XYZ file of C-alpha atoms in Angstrom:
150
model
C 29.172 8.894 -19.091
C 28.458 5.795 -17.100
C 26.157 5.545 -14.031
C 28.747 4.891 -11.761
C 30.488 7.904 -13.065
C 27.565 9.962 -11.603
C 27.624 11.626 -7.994
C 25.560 10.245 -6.206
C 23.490 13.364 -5.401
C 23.218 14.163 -8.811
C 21.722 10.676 -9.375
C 19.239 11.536 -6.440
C 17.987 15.067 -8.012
C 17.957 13.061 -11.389
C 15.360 10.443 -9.991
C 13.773 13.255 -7.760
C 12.955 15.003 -11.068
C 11.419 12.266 -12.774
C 9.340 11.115 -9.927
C 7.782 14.642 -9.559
C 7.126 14.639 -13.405
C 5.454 10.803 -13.366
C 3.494 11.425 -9.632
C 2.599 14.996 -11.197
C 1.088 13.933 -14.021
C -0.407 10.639 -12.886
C -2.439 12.825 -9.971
C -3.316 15.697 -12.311
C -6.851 14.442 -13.272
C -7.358 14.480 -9.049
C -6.246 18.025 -9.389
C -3.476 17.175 -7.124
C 0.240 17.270 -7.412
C 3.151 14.611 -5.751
C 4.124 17.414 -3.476
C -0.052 18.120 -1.824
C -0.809 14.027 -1.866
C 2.202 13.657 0.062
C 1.403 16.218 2.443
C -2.765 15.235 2.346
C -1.015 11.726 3.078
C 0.384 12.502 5.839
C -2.600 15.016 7.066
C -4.678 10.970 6.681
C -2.210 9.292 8.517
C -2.147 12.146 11.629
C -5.318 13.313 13.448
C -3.937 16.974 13.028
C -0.740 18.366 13.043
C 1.371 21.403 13.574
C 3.275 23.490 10.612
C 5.902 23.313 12.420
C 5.436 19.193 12.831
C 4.712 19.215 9.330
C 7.953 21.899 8.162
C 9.721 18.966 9.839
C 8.059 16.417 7.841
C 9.032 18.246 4.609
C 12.118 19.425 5.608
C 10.909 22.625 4.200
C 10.348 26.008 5.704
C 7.490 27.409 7.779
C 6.532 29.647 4.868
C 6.113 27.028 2.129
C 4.230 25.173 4.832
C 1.879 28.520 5.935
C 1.421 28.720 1.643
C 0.374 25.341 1.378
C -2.495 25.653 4.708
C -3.790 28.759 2.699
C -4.225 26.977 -0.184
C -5.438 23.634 1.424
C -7.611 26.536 3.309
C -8.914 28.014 0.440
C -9.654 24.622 -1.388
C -12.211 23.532 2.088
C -9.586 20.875 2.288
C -7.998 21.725 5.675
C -9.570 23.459 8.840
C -7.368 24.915 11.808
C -8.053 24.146 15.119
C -6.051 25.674 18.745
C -3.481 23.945 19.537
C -4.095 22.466 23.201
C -0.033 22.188 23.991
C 0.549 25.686 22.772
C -1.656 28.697 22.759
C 0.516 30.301 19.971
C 0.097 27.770 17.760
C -2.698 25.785 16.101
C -2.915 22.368 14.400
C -4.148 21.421 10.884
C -6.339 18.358 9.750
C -8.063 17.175 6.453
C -11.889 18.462 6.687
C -14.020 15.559 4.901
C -13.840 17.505 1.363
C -9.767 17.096 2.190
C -10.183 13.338 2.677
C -12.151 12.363 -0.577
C -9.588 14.367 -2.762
C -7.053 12.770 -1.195
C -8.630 9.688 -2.070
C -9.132 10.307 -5.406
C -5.370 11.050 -5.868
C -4.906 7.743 -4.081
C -6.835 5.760 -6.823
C -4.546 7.106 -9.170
C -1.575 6.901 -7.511
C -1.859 2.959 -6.267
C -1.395 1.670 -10.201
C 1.851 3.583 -10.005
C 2.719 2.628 -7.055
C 2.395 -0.840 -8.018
C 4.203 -0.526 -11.174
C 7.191 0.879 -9.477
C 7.021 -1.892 -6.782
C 7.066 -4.582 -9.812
C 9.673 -3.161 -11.591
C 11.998 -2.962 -8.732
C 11.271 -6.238 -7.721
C 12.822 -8.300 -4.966
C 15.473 -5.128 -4.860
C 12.851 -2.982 -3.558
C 13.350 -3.504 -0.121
C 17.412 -2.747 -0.828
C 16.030 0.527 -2.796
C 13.995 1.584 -0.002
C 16.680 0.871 3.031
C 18.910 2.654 1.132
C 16.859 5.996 0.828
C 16.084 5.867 4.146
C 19.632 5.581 4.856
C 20.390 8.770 2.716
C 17.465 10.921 4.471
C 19.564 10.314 7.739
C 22.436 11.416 6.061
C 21.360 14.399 4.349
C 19.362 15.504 7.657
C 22.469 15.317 9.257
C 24.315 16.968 6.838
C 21.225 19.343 6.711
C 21.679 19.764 10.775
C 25.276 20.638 10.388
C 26.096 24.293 11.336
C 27.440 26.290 8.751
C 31.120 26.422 7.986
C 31.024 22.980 9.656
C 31.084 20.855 6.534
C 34.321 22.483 5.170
């Protein structure tokens, strides 16, 4: 079978795959996975943030979001705090603890990183406006009531 051959979704959980394997086991001595250094990256970036800000983010649901706080929680790597725009809510931040694994992950993760950028070379900018053109797409799609796509 050729590439071209290959759906183009296909191709995308095919390279999904193999990133998780190559960011999971780069960031295992940091005793984090792709999936947490994302989300602690994100946590860096933000001075807090909601789950459901953050369910957004992931485009997952709020319970794989509330599983991941408890075990951020549990680690001394996240703290809650009220939520000043909504009383029912609360927001979450990195405590200090959160921060320096995060940076731990990140010296592993920046050789990667790097590698990846060099091997893509000047296409990487093509790569990367491409993917973000496919998140809009899939969100969409994603965003689409039910039955609607038929």
């Amino acid at each position: 079978m050729r590439d071209e051959d290959v759906d183009v979704t296909f191709m995308v959980w095919l390279t999904s795959r193999a990133t998780t394997d190559l960011v999971d086991s780069v960031l295992a001595p940091a005793g984090l996975d792709g999936d947490e250094f994302a989300i602690y990256s994100v946590l860096t970036a933000a001075p807090s943030i909601t789950p459901t800000e953050l369910a957004r983010w992931m485009a997952a649901p709020p319970t794989t979001v509330s599983s991941y706080v408890k075990r951020f929680e549990a680690r001394g790597h996240v703290e809650r705090e009220p939520n000043p725009d909504d009383g029912r809510s609360y927001r979450i931040k990195l405590t200090p603890a959160g921060r320096r694994a995060h940076r731990a992950a990140a010296k592993l993760f920046i050789p990667m990183r790097t590698r990846v950028e060099e091997g893509l070379g000047p296409r990487g900018s093509e790569v990367r406006e491409a993917l973000l053109t496919l998140r809009s797409v899939l969100d969409e799609i994603r965003h689409t009531p039910p039955g609607a796509l038929e």
